[in-house]
Amino acid sequence: RSAATEHASFYMRNGLEMKKRMAVLGFFLLLCTCAENEKGHGIMFKDQVAFLQKHTDVLVLSKEDGRAQIAVVPAMQGRVMTSTADGADGLSFGWINRALIESGDNNRHMNAFGGEDRFWLGPEGGQFSIFFKKGDSFDLEHWWTPPPINEEGYEIAERAEHVRFRKKIQVENYSGRQFDLELDRIVRFVSMENAQATFGCDLSNVRLVAFQSENT
């Protein structure tokens, strides 16, 4: 089989397993960080939001009770930067690369802003890669993240308890094929019922923030 087929097969097999592991890991971290918050450790959600607001626009989405909240940044590819299960004074779950954001630098290789959820495209390597220009060597020196998923902002198309982004994207792969795409990205909360169905257990006594993104 071609290298591209091998890569696709690998990502399909391992992607499903990774989703399962990340779901379990995310739930484990939720329990740990809630316990940690009781001891007064960690960074509060409102402090992370205040930091981000010094540098860019931030959308804070919240459930009706105000406890489950997520902070989304349109200028950083509509990514979810952090979340909390206990309101503005609750613990912030997402890691944010403060040093990079404060610097204002644009790393064309990859801006590792941090966050909990973002949109990504591939493949990163091989003859169909969109991270290498045609004829360049396959090494880190010539590996460049396409601007639409690295440094460009996304337009807000709709906002309620969820937020919807749209973005026109143009990329060219290593083989010289150009693609014109339009991204439709939705970030929304997951209901308690769906969260319980996913984990197969009763979560009614757990402080919970659950969200998902749909990228078409």
JSON list of N, CA, C and O in Angstrom, two decimals, residues 144-175:
[
{"chain": "A", "resi": 144, "resn": "TRP", "atom": "N", "xyz": [6.18, 23.60, 8.08]},
{"chain": "A", "resi": 144, "resn": "TRP", "atom": "CA", "xyz": [5.46, 24.83, 8.38]},
{"chain": "A", "resi": 144, "resn": "TRP", "atom": "C", "xyz": [3.97, 24.52, 8.52]},
{"chain": "A", "resi": 144, "resn": "TRP", "atom": "O", "xyz": [3.36, 23.92, 7.64]},
{"chain": "A", "resi": 145, "resn": "THR", "atom": "N", "xyz": [3.37, 24.96, 9.63]},
{"chain": "A", "resi": 145, "resn": "THR", "atom": "CA", "xyz": [1.93, 24.77, 9.81]},
{"chain": "A", "resi": 145, "resn": "THR", "atom": "C", "xyz": [1.18, 25.77, 8.92]},
{"chain": "A", "resi": 145, "resn": "THR", "atom": "O", "xyz": [1.48, 26.96, 8.95]},
{"chain": "A", "resi": 146, "resn": "PRO", "atom": "N", "xyz": [0.20, 25.31, 8.13]},
{"chain": "A", "resi": 146, "resn": "PRO", "atom": "CA", "xyz": [-0.55, 26.24, 7.28]},
{"chain": "A", "resi": 146, "resn": "PRO", "atom": "C", "xyz": [-1.17, 27.37, 8.11]},
{"chain": "A", "resi": 146, "resn": "PRO", "atom": "O", "xyz": [-1.74, 27.12, 9.18]},
{"chain": "A", "resi": 147, "resn": "PRO", "atom": "N", "xyz": [-1.07, 28.62, 7.65]},
{"chain": "A", "resi": 147, "resn": "PRO", "atom": "CA", "xyz": [-1.58, 29.77, 8.40]},
{"chain": "A", "resi": 147, "resn": "PRO", "atom": "C", "xyz": [-3.02, 29.64, 8.88]},
{"chain": "A", "resi": 147, "resn": "PRO", "atom": "O", "xyz": [-3.34, 30.06, 10.00]},
{"chain": "A", "resi": 148, "resn": "PRO", "atom": "N", "xyz": [-3.96, 29.05, 8.10]},
{"chain": "A", "resi": 148, "resn": "PRO", "atom": "CA", "xyz": [-5.35, 28.97, 8.59]},
{"chain": "A", "resi": 148, "resn": "PRO", "atom": "C", "xyz": [-5.53, 28.16, 9.86]},
{"chain": "A", "resi": 148, "resn": "PRO", "atom": "O", "xyz": [-6.54, 28.31, 10.54]},
{"chain": "A", "resi": 149, "resn": "ILE", "atom": "N", "xyz": [-4.57, 27.28, 10.19]},
{"chain": "A", "resi": 149, "resn": "ILE", "atom": "CA", "xyz": [-4.69, 26.51, 11.43]},
{"chain": "A", "resi": 149, "resn": "ILE", "atom": "C", "xyz": [-3.58, 26.87, 12.42]},
{"chain": "A", "resi": 149, "resn": "ILE", "atom": "O", "xyz": [-3.39, 26.17, 13.43]},
{"chain": "A", "resi": 150, "resn": "ASN", "atom": "N", "xyz": [-2.88, 27.97, 12.15]},
{"chain": "A", "resi": 150, "resn": "ASN", "atom": "CA", "xyz": [-1.76, 28.33, 13.01]},
{"chain": "A", "resi": 150, "resn": "ASN", "atom": "C", "xyz": [-1.81, 29.77, 13.52]},
{"chain": "A", "resi": 150, "resn": "ASN", "atom": "O", "xyz": [-1.48, 30.04, 14.67]},
{"chain": "A", "resi": 151, "resn": "GLU", "atom": "N", "xyz": [-2.21, 30.70, 12.65]},
{"chain": "A", "resi": 151, "resn": "GLU", "atom": "CA", "xyz": [-2.09, 32.10, 13.03]},
{"chain": "A", "resi": 151, "resn": "GLU", "atom": "C", "xyz": [-3.30, 32.96, 12.66]},
{"chain": "A", "resi": 151, "resn": "GLU", "atom": "O", "xyz": [-3.36, 34.12, 13.08]},
{"chain": "A", "resi": 152, "resn": "GLU", "atom": "N", "xyz": [-4.23, 32.43, 11.90]},
{"chain": "A", "resi": 152, "resn": "GLU", "atom": "CA", "xyz": [-5.37, 33.23, 11.45]},
{"chain": "A", "resi": 152, "resn": "GLU", "atom": "C", "xyz": [-6.58, 33.04, 12.35]},
{"chain": "A", "resi": 152, "resn": "GLU", "atom": "O", "xyz": [-6.79, 31.95, 12.91]},
{"chain": "A", "resi": 153, "resn": "GLY", "atom": "N", "xyz": [-7.38, 34.11, 12.48]},
{"chain": "A", "resi": 153, "resn": "GLY", "atom": "CA", "xyz": [-8.59, 34.05, 13.29]},
{"chain": "A", "resi": 153, "resn": "GLY", "atom": "C", "xyz": [-9.76, 33.49, 12.50]},
{"chain": "A", "resi": 153, "resn": "GLY", "atom": "O", "xyz": [-9.72, 33.40, 11.28]},
{"chain": "A", "resi": 154, "resn": "TYR", "atom": "N", "xyz": [-10.83, 33.11, 13.23]},
{"chain": "A", "resi": 154, "resn": "TYR", "atom": "CA", "xyz": [-12.03, 32.56, 12.62]},
{"chain": "A", "resi": 154, "resn": "TYR", "atom": "C", "xyz": [-13.21, 33.50, 12.85]},
{"chain": "A", "resi": 154, "resn": "TYR", "atom": "O", "xyz": [-13.35, 34.09, 13.92]},
{"chain": "A", "resi": 155, "resn": "GLU", "atom": "N", "xyz": [-14.05, 33.60, 11.86]},
{"chain": "A", "resi": 155, "resn": "GLU", "atom": "CA", "xyz": [-15.22, 34.49, 11.92]},
{"chain": "A", "resi": 155, "resn": "GLU", "atom": "C", "xyz": [-16.35, 33.84, 12.72]},
{"chain": "A", "resi": 155, "resn": "GLU", "atom": "O", "xyz": [-16.68, 32.67, 12.51]},
{"chain": "A", "resi": 156, "resn": "ILE", "atom": "N", "xyz": [-16.95, 34.62, 13.61]},
{"chain": "A", "resi": 156, "resn": "ILE", "atom": "CA", "xyz": [-18.09, 34.14, 14.38]},
{"chain": "A", "resi": 156, "resn": "ILE", "atom": "C", "xyz": [-19.34, 34.22, 13.50]},
{"chain": "A", "resi": 156, "resn": "ILE", "atom": "O", "xyz": [-19.73, 35.29, 13.05]},
{"chain": "A", "resi": 157, "resn": "ALA", "atom": "N", "xyz": [-19.97, 33.09, 13.27]},
{"chain": "A", "resi": 157, "resn": "ALA", "atom": "CA", "xyz": [-21.17, 33.04, 12.43]},
{"chain": "A", "resi": 157, "resn": "ALA", "atom": "C", "xyz": [-22.44, 32.99, 13.27]},
{"chain": "A", "resi": 157, "resn": "ALA", "atom": "O", "xyz": [-23.51, 33.39, 12.81]},
{"chain": "A", "resi": 158, "resn": "GLU", "atom": "N", "xyz": [-22.32, 32.50, 14.51]},
{"chain": "A", "resi": 158, "resn": "GLU", "atom": "CA", "xyz": [-23.50, 32.33, 15.34]},
{"chain": "A", "resi": 158, "resn": "GLU", "atom": "C", "xyz": [-23.05, 32.17, 16.79]},
{"chain": "A", "resi": 158, "resn": "GLU", "atom": "O", "xyz": [-22.04, 31.53, 17.06]},
{"chain": "A", "resi": 159, "resn": "ARG", "atom": "N", "xyz": [-23.80, 32.76, 17.71]},
{"chain": "A", "resi": 159, "resn": "ARG", "atom": "CA", "xyz": [-23.47, 32.60, 19.11]},
{"chain": "A", "resi": 159, "resn": "ARG", "atom": "C", "xyz": [-24.72, 32.56, 19.96]},
{"chain": "A", "resi": 159, "resn": "ARG", "atom": "O", "xyz": [-25.59, 33.42, 19.84]},
{"chain": "A", "resi": 160, "resn": "ALA", "atom": "N", "xyz": [-24.81, 31.56, 20.83]},
{"chain": "A", "resi": 160, "resn": "ALA", "atom": "CA", "xyz": [-25.89, 31.45, 21.81]},
{"chain": "A", "resi": 160, "resn": "ALA", "atom": "C", "xyz": [-25.26, 30.79, 23.04]},
{"chain": "A", "resi": 160, "resn": "ALA", "atom": "O", "xyz": [-24.31, 31.32, 23.60]},
{"chain": "A", "resi": 161, "resn": "GLU", "atom": "N", "xyz": [-25.79, 29.61, 23.42]},
{"chain": "A", "resi": 161, "resn": "GLU", "atom": "CA", "xyz": [-25.09, 28.83, 24.44]},
{"chain": "A", "resi": 161, "resn": "GLU", "atom": "C", "xyz": [-23.94, 28.07, 23.80]},
{"chain": "A", "resi": 161, "resn": "GLU", "atom": "O", "xyz": [-23.12, 27.47, 24.46]},
{"chain": "A", "resi": 162, "resn": "HIS", "atom": "N", "xyz": [-23.90, 28.13, 22.47]},
{"chain": "A", "resi": 162, "resn": "HIS", "atom": "CA", "xyz": [-22.80, 27.56, 21.69]},
{"chain": "A", "resi": 162, "resn": "HIS", "atom": "C", "xyz": [-22.20, 28.67, 20.83]},
{"chain": "A", "resi": 162, "resn": "HIS", "atom": "O", "xyz": [-22.73, 29.78, 20.79]},
{"chain": "A", "resi": 163, "resn": "VAL", "atom": "N", "xyz": [-21.12, 28.36, 20.13]},
{"chain": "A", "resi": 163, "resn": "VAL", "atom": "CA", "xyz": [-20.56, 29.32, 19.18]},
{"chain": "A", "resi": 163, "resn": "VAL", "atom": "C", "xyz": [-20.22, 28.58, 17.90]},
{"chain": "A", "resi": 163, "resn": "VAL", "atom": "O", "xyz": [-19.76, 27.43, 17.93]},
{"chain": "A", "resi": 164, "resn": "ARG", "atom": "N", "xyz": [-20.49, 29.25, 16.77]},
{"chain": "A", "resi": 164, "resn": "ARG", "atom": "CA", "xyz": [-20.23, 28.65, 15.46]},
{"chain": "A", "resi": 164, "resn": "ARG", "atom": "C", "xyz": [-19.26, 29.55, 14.71]},
{"chain": "A", "resi": 164, "resn": "ARG", "atom": "O", "xyz": [-19.45, 30.77, 14.64]},
{"chain": "A", "resi": 165, "resn": "PHE", "atom": "N", "xyz": [-18.22, 28.94, 14.14]},
{"chain": "A", "resi": 165, "resn": "PHE", "atom": "CA", "xyz": [-17.23, 29.67, 13.36]},
{"chain": "A", "resi": 165, "resn": "PHE", "atom": "C", "xyz": [-17.26, 29.21, 11.90]},
{"chain": "A", "resi": 165, "resn": "PHE", "atom": "O", "xyz": [-17.59, 28.06, 11.60]},
{"chain": "A", "resi": 166, "resn": "ARG", "atom": "N", "xyz": [-16.87, 30.15, 11.02]},
{"chain": "A", "resi": 166, "resn": "ARG", "atom": "CA", "xyz": [-16.66, 29.78, 9.61]},
{"chain": "A", "resi": 166, "resn": "ARG", "atom": "C", "xyz": [-15.30, 30.32, 9.19]},
{"chain": "A", "resi": 166, "resn": "ARG", "atom": "O", "xyz": [-14.86, 31.38, 9.63]},
{"chain": "A", "resi": 167, "resn": "LYS", "atom": "N", "xyz": [-14.65, 29.57, 8.32]},
{"chain": "A", "resi": 167, "resn": "LYS", "atom": "CA", "xyz": [-13.32, 29.98, 7.86]},
{"chain": "A", "resi": 167, "resn": "LYS", "atom": "C", "xyz": [-13.07, 29.41, 6.47]},
{"chain": "A", "resi": 167, "resn": "LYS", "atom": "O", "xyz": [-13.20, 28.21, 6.25]},
{"chain": "A", "resi": 168, "resn": "LYS", "atom": "N", "xyz": [-12.72, 30.30, 5.52]},
{"chain": "A", "resi": 168, "resn": "LYS", "atom": "CA", "xyz": [-12.30, 29.84, 4.20]},
{"chain": "A", "resi": 168, "resn": "LYS", "atom": "C", "xyz": [-10.82, 29.51, 4.27]},
{"chain": "A", "resi": 168, "resn": "LYS", "atom": "O", "xyz": [-10.01, 30.31, 4.75]},
{"chain": "A", "resi": 169, "resn": "ILE", "atom": "N", "xyz": [-10.48, 28.33, 3.80]},
{"chain": "A", "resi": 169, "resn": "ILE", "atom": "CA", "xyz": [-9.12, 27.81, 3.92]},
{"chain": "A", "resi": 169, "resn": "ILE", "atom": "C", "xyz": [-8.60, 27.40, 2.56]},
{"chain": "A", "resi": 169, "resn": "ILE", "atom": "O", "xyz": [-9.30, 26.74, 1.79]},
{"chain": "A", "resi": 170, "resn": "GLN", "atom": "N", "xyz": [-7.38, 27.80, 2.26]},
{"chain": "A", "resi": 170, "resn": "GLN", "atom": "CA", "xyz": [-6.71, 27.37, 1.04]},
{"chain": "A", "resi": 170, "resn": "GLN", "atom": "C", "xyz": [-5.35, 26.77, 1.41]},
{"chain": "A", "resi": 170, "resn": "GLN", "atom": "O", "xyz": [-4.55, 27.41, 2.07]},
{"chain": "A", "resi": 171, "resn": "VAL", "atom": "N", "xyz": [-5.13, 25.54, 1.02]},
{"chain": "A", "resi": 171, "resn": "VAL", "atom": "CA", "xyz": [-3.85, 24.87, 1.28]},
{"chain": "A", "resi": 171, "resn": "VAL", "atom": "C", "xyz": [-3.39, 24.15, 0.02]},
{"chain": "A", "resi": 171, "resn": "VAL", "atom": "O", "xyz": [-4.19, 23.82, -0.85]},
{"chain": "A", "resi": 172, "resn": "GLU", "atom": "N", "xyz": [-2.08, 23.92, -0.05]},
{"chain": "A", "resi": 172, "resn": "GLU", "atom": "CA", "xyz": [-1.50, 23.17, -1.17]},
{"chain": "A", "resi": 172, "resn": "GLU", "atom": "C", "xyz": [-0.60, 22.10, -0.60]},
{"chain": "A", "resi": 172, "resn": "GLU", "atom": "O", "xyz": [0.18, 22.35, 0.33]},
{"chain": "A", "resi": 173, "resn": "ASN", "atom": "N", "xyz": [-0.72, 20.88, -1.12]},
{"chain": "A", "resi": 173, "resn": "ASN", "atom": "CA", "xyz": [0.09, 19.80, -0.57]},
{"chain": "A", "resi": 173, "resn": "ASN", "atom": "C", "xyz": [1.42, 19.64, -1.30]},
{"chain": "A", "resi": 173, "resn": "ASN", "atom": "O", "xyz": [1.70, 20.34, -2.28]},
{"chain": "A", "resi": 174, "resn": "TYR", "atom": "N", "xyz": [2.24, 18.74, -0.80]},
{"chain": "A", "resi": 174, "resn": "TYR", "atom": "CA", "xyz": [3.59, 18.53, -1.32]},
{"chain": "A", "resi": 174, "resn": "TYR", "atom": "C", "xyz": [3.58, 18.13, -2.80]},
{"chain": "A", "resi": 174, "resn": "TYR", "atom": "O", "xyz": [4.51, 18.44, -3.54]},
{"chain": "A", "resi": 175, "resn": "SER", "atom": "N", "xyz": [2.50, 17.48, -3.22]},
{"chain": "A", "resi": 175, "resn": "SER", "atom": "CA", "xyz": [2.39, 17.04, -4.61]},
{"chain": "A", "resi": 175, "resn": "SER", "atom": "C", "xyz": [1.89, 18.14, -5.54]},
{"chain": "A", "resi": 175, "resn": "SER", "atom": "O", "xyz": [1.75, 17.93, -6.74]}
]
